[in-house]
CSV table of C-alpha atoms in Angstrom, one decimal:
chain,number,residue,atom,x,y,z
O,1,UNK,CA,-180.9,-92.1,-13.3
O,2,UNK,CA,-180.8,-93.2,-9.7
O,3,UNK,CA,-184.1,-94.4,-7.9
O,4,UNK,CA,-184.3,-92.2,-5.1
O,5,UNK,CA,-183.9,-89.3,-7.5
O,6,UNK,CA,-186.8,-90.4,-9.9
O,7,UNK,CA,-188.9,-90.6,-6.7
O,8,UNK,CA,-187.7,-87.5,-5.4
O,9,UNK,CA,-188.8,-86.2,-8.9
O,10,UNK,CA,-192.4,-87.6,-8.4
O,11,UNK,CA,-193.0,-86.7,-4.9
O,12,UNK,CA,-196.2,-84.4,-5.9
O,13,UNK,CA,-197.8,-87.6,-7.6
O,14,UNK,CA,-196.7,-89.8,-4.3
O,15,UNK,CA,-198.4,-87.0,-2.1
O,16,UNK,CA,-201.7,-86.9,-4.4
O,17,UNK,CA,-202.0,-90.3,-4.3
O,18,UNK,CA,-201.9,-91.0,-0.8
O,19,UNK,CA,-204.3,-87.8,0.0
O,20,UNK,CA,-206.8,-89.2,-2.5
O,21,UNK,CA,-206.3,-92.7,-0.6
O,22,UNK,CA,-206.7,-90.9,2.4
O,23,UNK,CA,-209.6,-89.2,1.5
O,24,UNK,CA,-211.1,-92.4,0.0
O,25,UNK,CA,-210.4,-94.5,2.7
O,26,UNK,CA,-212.4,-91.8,5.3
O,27,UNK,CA,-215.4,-91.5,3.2
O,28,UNK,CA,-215.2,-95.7,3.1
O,29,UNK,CA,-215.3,-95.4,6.4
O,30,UNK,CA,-218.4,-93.0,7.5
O,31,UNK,CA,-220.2,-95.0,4.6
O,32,UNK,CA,-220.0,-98.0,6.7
O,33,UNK,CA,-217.8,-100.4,4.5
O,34,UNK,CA,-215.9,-102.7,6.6
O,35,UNK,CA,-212.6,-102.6,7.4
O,36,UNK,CA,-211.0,-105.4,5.7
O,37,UNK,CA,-213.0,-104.2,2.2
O,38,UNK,CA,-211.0,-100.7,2.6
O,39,UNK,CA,-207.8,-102.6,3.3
O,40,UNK,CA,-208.0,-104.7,0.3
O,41,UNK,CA,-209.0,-101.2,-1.9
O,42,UNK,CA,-206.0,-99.8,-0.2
O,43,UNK,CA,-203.6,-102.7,-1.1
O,44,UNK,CA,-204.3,-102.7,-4.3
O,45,UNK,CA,-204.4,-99.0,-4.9
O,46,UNK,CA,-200.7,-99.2,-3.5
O,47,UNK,CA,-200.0,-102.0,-5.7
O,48,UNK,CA,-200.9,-100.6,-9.2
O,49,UNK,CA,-199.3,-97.3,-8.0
O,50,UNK,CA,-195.9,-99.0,-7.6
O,51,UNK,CA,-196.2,-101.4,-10.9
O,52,UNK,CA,-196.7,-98.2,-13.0
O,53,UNK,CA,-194.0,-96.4,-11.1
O,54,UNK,CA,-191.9,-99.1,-11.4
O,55,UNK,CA,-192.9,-99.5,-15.4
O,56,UNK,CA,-192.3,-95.7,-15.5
O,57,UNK,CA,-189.0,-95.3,-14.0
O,58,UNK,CA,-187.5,-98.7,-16.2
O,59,UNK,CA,-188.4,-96.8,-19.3
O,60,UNK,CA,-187.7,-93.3,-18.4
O,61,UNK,CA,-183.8,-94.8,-17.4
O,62,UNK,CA,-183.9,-97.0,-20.8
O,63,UNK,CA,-184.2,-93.8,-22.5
O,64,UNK,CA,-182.3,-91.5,-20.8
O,65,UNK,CA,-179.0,-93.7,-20.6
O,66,UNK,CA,-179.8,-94.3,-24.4
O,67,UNK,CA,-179.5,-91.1,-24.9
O,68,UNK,CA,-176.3,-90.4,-22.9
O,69,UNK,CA,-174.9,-92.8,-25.0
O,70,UNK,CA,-175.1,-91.3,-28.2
O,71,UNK,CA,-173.9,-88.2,-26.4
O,72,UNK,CA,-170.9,-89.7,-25.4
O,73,UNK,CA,-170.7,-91.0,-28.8
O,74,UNK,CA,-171.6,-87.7,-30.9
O,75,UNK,CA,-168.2,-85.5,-31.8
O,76,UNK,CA,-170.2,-82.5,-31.9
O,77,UNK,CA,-173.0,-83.1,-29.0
O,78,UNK,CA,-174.8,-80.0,-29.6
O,79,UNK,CA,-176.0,-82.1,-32.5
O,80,UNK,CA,-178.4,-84.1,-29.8
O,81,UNK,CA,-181.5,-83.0,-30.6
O,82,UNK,CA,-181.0,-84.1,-34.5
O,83,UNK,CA,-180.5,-87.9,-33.4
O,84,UNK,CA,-183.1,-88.0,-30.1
O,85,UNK,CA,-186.0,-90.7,-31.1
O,86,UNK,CA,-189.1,-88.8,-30.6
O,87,UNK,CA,-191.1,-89.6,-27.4
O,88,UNK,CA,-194.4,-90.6,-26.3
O,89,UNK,CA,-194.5,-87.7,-23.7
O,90,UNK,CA,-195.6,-84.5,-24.9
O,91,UNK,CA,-193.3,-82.8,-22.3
O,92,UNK,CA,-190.0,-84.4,-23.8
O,93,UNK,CA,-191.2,-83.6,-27.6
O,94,UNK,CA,-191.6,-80.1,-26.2
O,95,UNK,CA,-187.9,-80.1,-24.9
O,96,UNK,CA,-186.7,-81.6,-28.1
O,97,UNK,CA,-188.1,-78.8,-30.1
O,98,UNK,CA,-187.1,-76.0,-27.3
O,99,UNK,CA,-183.2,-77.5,-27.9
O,100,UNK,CA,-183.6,-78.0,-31.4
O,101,UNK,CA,-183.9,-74.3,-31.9
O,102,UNK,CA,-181.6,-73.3,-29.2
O,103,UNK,CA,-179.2,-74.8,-31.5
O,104,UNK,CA,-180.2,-73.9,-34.6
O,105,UNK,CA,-179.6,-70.5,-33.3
O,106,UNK,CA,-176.2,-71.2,-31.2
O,107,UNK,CA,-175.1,-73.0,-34.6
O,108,UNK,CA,-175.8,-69.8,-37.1
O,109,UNK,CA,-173.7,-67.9,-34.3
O,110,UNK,CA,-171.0,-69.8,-34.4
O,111,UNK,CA,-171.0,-69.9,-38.4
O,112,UNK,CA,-171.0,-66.5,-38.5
O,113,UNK,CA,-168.1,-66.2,-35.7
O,114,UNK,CA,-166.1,-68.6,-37.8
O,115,UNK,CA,-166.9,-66.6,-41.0
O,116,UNK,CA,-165.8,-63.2,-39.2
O,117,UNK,CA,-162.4,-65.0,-38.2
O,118,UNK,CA,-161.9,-66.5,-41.3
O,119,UNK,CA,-161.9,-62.8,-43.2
O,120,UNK,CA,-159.4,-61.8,-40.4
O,121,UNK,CA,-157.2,-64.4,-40.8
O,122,UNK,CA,-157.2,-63.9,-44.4
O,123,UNK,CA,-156.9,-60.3,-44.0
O,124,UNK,CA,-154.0,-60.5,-41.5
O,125,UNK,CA,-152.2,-63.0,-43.8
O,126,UNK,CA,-152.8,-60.6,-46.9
O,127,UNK,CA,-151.6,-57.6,-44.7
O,128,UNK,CA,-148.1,-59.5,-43.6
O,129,UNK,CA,-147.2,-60.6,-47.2
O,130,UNK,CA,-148.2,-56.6,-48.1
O,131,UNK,CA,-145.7,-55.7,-45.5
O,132,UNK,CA,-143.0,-57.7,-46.0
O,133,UNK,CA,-142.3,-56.1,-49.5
O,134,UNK,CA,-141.3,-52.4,-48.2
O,135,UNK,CA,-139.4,-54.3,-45.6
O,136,UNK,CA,-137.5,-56.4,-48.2
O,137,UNK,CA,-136.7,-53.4,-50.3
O,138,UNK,CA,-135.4,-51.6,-47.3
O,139,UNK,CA,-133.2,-54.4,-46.4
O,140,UNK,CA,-131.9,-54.4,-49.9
O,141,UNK,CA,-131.4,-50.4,-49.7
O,142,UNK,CA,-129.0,-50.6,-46.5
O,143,UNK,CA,-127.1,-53.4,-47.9
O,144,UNK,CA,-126.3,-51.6,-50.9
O,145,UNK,CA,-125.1,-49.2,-48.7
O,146,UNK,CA,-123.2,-50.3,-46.0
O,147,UNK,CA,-122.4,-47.8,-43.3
O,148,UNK,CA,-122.5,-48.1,-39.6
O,149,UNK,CA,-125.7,-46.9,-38.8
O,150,UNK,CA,-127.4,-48.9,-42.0
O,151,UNK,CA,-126.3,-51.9,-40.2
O,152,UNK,CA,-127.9,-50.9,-37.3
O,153,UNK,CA,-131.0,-50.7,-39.6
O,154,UNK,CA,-130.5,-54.1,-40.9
O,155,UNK,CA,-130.5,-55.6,-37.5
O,156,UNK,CA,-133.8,-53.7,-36.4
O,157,UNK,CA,-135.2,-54.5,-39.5
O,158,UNK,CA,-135.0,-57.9,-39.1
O,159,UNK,CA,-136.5,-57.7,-35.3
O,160,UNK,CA,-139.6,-56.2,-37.5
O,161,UNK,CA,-139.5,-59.2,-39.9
O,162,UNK,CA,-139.2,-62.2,-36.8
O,163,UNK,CA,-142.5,-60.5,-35.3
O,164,UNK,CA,-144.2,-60.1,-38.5
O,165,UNK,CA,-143.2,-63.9,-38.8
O,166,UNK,CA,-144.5,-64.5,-35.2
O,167,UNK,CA,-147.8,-62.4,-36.6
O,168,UNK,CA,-148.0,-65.2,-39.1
O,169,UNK,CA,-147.6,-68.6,-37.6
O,170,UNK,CA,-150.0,-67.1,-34.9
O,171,UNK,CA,-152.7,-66.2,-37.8
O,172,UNK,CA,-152.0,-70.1,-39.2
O,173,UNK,CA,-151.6,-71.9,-36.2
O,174,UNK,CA,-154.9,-73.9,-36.2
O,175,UNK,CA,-153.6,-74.6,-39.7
O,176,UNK,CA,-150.4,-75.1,-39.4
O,177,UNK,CA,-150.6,-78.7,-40.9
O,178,UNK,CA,-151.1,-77.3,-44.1
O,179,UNK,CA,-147.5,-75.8,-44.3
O,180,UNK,CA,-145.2,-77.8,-43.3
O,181,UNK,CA,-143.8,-81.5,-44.2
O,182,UNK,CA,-142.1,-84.4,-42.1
O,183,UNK,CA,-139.1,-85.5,-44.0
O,184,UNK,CA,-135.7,-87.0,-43.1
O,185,UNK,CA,-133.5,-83.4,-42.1
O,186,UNK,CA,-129.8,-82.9,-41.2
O,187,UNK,CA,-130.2,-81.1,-37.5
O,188,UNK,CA,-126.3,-80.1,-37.9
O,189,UNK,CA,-127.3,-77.9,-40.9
O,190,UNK,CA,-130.8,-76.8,-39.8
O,191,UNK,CA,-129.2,-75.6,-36.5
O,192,UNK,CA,-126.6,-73.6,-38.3
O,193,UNK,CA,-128.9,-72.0,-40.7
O,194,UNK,CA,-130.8,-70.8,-37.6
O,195,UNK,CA,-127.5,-69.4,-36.1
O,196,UNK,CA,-126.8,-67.8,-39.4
O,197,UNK,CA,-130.1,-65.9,-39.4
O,198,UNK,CA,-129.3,-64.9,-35.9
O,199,UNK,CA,-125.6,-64.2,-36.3
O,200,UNK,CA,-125.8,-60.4,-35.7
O,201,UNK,CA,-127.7,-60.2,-32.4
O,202,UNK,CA,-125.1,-62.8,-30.9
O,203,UNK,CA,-122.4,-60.3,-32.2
O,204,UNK,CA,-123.8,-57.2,-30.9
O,205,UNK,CA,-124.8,-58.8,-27.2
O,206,UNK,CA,-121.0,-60.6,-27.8
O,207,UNK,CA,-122.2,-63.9,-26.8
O,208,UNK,CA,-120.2,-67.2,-27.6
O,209,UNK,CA,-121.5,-70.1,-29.5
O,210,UNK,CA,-120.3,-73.3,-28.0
O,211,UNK,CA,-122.1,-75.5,-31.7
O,212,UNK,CA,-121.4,-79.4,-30.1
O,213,UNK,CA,-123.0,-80.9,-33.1
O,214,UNK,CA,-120.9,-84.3,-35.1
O,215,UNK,CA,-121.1,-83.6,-38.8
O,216,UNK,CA,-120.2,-87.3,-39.3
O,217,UNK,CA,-122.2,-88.9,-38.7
O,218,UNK,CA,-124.7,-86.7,-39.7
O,219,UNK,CA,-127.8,-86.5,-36.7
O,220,UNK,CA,-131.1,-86.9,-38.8
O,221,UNK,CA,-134.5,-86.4,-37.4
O,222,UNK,CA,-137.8,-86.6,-39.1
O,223,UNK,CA,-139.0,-82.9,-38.8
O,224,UNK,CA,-139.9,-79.8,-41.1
O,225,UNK,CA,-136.5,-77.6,-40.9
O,226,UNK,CA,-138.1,-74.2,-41.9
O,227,UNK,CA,-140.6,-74.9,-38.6
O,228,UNK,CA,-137.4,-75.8,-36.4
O,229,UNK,CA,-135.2,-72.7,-37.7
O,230,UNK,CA,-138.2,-70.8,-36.6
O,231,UNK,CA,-138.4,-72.4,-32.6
O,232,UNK,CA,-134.8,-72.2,-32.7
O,233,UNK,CA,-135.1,-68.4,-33.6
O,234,UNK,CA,-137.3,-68.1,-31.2
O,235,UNK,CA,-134.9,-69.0,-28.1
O,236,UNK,CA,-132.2,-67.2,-29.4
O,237,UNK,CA,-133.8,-64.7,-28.7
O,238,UNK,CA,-135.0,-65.0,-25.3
O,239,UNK,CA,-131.1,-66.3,-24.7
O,240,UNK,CA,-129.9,-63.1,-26.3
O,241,UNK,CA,-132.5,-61.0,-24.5
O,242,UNK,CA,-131.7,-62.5,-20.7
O,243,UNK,CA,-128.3,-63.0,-21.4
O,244,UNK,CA,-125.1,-61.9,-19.0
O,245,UNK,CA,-123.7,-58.6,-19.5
O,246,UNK,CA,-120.2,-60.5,-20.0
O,247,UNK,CA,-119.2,-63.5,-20.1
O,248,UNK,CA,-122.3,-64.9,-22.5
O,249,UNK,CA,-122.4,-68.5,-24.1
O,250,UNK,CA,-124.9,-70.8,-25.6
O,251,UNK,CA,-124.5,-74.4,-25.5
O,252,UNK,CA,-125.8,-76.4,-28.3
O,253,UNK,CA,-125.9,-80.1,-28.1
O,254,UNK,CA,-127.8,-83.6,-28.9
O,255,UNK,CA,-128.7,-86.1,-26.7
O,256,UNK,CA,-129.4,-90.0,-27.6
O,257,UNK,CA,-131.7,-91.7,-25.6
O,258,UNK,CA,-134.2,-94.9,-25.9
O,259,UNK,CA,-135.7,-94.3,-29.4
O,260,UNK,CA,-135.4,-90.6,-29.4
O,261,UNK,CA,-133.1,-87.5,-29.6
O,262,UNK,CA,-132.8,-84.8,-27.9
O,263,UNK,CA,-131.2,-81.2,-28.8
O,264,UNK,CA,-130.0,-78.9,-26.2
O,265,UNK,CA,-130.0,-75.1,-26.3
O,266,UNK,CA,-128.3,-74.1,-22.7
O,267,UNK,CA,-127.2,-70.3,-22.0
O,268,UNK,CA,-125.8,-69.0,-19.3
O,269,UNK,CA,-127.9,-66.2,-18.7
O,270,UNK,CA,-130.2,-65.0,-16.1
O,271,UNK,CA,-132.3,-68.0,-15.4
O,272,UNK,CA,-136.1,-68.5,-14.8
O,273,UNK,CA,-137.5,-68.4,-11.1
O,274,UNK,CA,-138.7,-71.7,-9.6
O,275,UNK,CA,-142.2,-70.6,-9.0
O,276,UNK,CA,-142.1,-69.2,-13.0
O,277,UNK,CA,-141.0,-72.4,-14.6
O,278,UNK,CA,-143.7,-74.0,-14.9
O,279,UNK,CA,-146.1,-71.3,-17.0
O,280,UNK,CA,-143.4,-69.8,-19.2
O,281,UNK,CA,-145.0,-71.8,-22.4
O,282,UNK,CA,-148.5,-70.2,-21.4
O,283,UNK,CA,-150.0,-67.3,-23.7
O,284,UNK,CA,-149.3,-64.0,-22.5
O,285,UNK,CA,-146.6,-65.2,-19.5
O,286,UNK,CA,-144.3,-62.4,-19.1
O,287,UNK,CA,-142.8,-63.7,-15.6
O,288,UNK,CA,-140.2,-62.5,-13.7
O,289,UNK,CA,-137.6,-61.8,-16.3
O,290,UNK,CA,-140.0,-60.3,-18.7
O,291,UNK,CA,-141.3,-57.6,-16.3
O,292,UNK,CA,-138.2,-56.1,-15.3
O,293,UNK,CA,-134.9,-55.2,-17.9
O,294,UNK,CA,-136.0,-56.6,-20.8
O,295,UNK,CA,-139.5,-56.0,-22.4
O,296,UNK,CA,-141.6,-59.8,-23.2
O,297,UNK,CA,-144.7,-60.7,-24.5
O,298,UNK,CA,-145.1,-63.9,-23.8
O,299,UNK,CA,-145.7,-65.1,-27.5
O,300,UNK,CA,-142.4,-66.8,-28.2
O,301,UNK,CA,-142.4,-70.1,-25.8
O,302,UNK,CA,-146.0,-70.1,-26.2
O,303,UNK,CA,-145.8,-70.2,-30.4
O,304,UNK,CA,-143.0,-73.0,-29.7
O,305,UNK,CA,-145.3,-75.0,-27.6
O,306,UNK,CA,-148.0,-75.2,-30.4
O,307,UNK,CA,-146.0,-75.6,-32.9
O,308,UNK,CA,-143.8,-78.5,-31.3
O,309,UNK,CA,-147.2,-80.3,-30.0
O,310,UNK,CA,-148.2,-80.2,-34.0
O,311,UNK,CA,-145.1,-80.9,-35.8
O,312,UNK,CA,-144.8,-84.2,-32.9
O,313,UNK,CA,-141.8,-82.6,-30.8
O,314,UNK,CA,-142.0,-82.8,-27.0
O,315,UNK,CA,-140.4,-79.4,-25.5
O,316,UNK,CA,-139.4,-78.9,-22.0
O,317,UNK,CA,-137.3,-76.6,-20.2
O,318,UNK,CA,-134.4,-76.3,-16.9
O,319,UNK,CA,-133.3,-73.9,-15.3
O,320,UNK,CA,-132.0,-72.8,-12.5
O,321,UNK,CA,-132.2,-68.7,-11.6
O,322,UNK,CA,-129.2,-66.7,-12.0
O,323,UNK,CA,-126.8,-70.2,-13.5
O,324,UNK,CA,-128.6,-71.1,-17.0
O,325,UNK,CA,-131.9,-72.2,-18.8
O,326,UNK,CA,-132.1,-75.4,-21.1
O,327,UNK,CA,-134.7,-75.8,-23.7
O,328,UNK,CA,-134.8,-79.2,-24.5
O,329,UNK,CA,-136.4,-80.2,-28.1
O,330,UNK,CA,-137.0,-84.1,-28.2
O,331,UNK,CA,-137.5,-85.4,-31.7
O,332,UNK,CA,-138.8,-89.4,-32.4
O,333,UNK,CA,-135.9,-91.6,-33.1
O,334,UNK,CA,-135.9,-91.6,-37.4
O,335,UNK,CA,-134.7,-95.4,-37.3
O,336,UNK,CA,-136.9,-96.5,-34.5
O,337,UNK,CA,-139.5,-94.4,-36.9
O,338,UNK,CA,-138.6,-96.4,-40.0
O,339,UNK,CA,-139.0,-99.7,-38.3
C-alpha cells in the first residue's frame, strides 16, 4: 500500500474535513473570536487529523501486507478467506464473508467439474480396454490367415491400436506417474523393440534404417522403456508420414555429453519450416507439413512433450526444410545419477 494511494482513497474524508474547518473557522469569525484563537483551533484540528491518518494508514498497511503474505504463502489462495484474522472494521468483516461464499460456491463448482472428469476419464479408459479386445481378435484372425490383403489389415489395424494408445496416455496424462517406473534400461534393446513394432510401415514407405547403436558396451539410461517405445513410436511415424518418396533413411544414434546422453532420430524427409519449429510440440499444431499431403493432428509431439517433461527427459528438435529433422531425446547421465 503506497501513501499517496491510501490518501487518494480518503480524499472524501480530507474534503469533509477541511469544509467543516472552513465552515468552523467562518462562523469563529462573524462570532468575533480572535484570530490567533481560530488559528490555534485550526492547528490542532489539522494535527489530530494527520495522527489518526497516520495511525490509520500504519495499520491498514500492517494488515494488508500481512495478508499478502500468507497469499504468497497459501498453495491454493482461494483458500484466503479461511485464514484472514477477523477485523475491527465492519466493512472488511463484510468482504471476508462476501469472499468466503464466493468461494464456497467456486469450490463446489470445481468439485463437481473434477467429479464430471473423473467419470470420463474412467469411462474413456473402460471404453479403450473394451475396444482393444475386438481389435486383438481381429489381429489374431488375419494372421491365421495370411494373404495379401490380410496383411494390409494388420498394418491398419495397428494404426487403430497406436491412436487408441494415444487415446490412452492422453486420458492418463495428469497421472501418468502412476504407470510407469525409473529403472536402469538397455536403450540398444528398447530402441529395437520400437523398430520392431514399427517394422511394417518402414517396409511399405521402403525407408532404410541406419540403427548406430554399440551393443557393447551396452548404453544404459535410467528411464521407463514401455514410455520410450511409445515416444519413439510416435516419431516414426511423423518420419514415416513426411518422408521422401525415394531415397528414405532414418538415422539413429547416441550422443555423450557432460553428465548426459543423448539419442538421435534423424530422417531425411521433408523438414519443418523455420517459422514452424518452434510450436510443433504445441496441442493441436498441424503446421505446414500437416496441412498439406499428409493428414496431422497435432497430438503426437505434443503427447511426447508431456510425457518427456514427466518421465525427466528433455526433448528438442532440428531441422532444416526440405534436408532432415532431428528429434533429440536427452536422458540424465545413469553414473552421474548414481553418484
Amino acid at each position: 500500500m503506497k501513501l499517496h494511494d491510501y490518501l487518494k482513497d480518503k480524499g472524501s474524508v480530507l474534503l469533509v474535513n477541511a469544509a467543516g474547518l472552513f465552515f468552523l473557522s467562518l462562523f469563529l469569525r462573524l462570532s468575533t473570536v480572535r484570530t490567533g484563537d481560530i488559528l490555534i483551533i485550526c492547528i490542532f484540528w489539522f494535527l489530530i487529523l494527520t495522527i489518526w491518518l497516520a495511525a490509520d494508514f500504519y495499520r491498514s498497511r500492517k494488515h494488508f501486507c500481512h495478508l499478502f503474505t500468507l497469499l504468497a504463502e497459501l498453495d491454493q489462495s482461494y483458500l484466503i478467506s479461511e485464514v484472514m484474522e477477523a477485523s475491527p472494521r465492519l466493512t472488511d468483516r463484510l468482504y471476508r464473508e462476501i469472499i468466503r461464499s464466493s468461494n464456497r460456491s467456486v469450490i463446489e463448482k470445481i468439485h463437481a467439474l473434477e467429479d464430471c472428469q473423473r467419470d470420463y476419464k474412467e469411462y474413456i479408459e473402460q471404453w479403450i480396454h473394451e475396444v482393444k479386445l475386438p481389435l486383438t481378435a481381429a489381429r489374431l484372425l488375419c494372421e491365421n490367415q495370411p494373404c495379401q490383403e490380410d496383411r494390409k489389415l494388420l498394418m491398419e489395424l495397428g494404426k487403430i491400436e497406436k491412436k487408441v494408445d494415444q487415446v490412452l496416455f492422453y486420458a492418463r496424462m495428469e497421472h501418468a506417474y502412476q504407470d510407469y517406473l525409473i529403472h536402469p534400461v538397455n536403450l540398444r534393446k528398447t530402441v529395437l523393440t520400437a523398430i520392431a513394432e514399427n517394422k511394417a510401415y518402414f517396409i511399405q514407405s521402403a525407408m532404410q534404417i541406419d540403427f548406430a547403436l554399440p551393443e557393447e558396451p551396452p548404453v544404459i539410461v535410467s528411464t521407463d522403456e514401455k514410455w520410450v517405445v511409445f515416444l519413439l513410436g510416435q516419431v516414426f511415424a511423423n518420419s514415416i508420414k513426411y518422408c521422401r518418396k525415394e531415397g528414405a533413411l532414418v538415422r539413429i544414434y547416441v550422443q555423450r555429453g557432460k553428465q548426459k546422453l543423448t539419442l538421435i532420430v534423424e530422417d531425411n524427409g521433408l523438414g519443418i519450416p523455420a517459422e514452424d519449429l518452434g510450436r510443433i510440440f504445441d496441442k493441436g499444431f498441424t503446421g505446414k507439413n500437416g496441412r498439406t499431403g499428409a493428414k496431422s493432428t497435432g497430438i503426437g509431439l505434443y503427447l511426447c512433450k508431456r510425457l518427456c517433461d514427466k518421465l525427466g527427459i528433455g526433448l528438442s528438435c532440428e531441422s532444416v526444410e526440405g534436408l532432415f529433422t532431428r528429434i533429440l531425446f536427452t536422458f540424465p547421465d545413469s553414473d552421474f545419477q548414481k553418484i
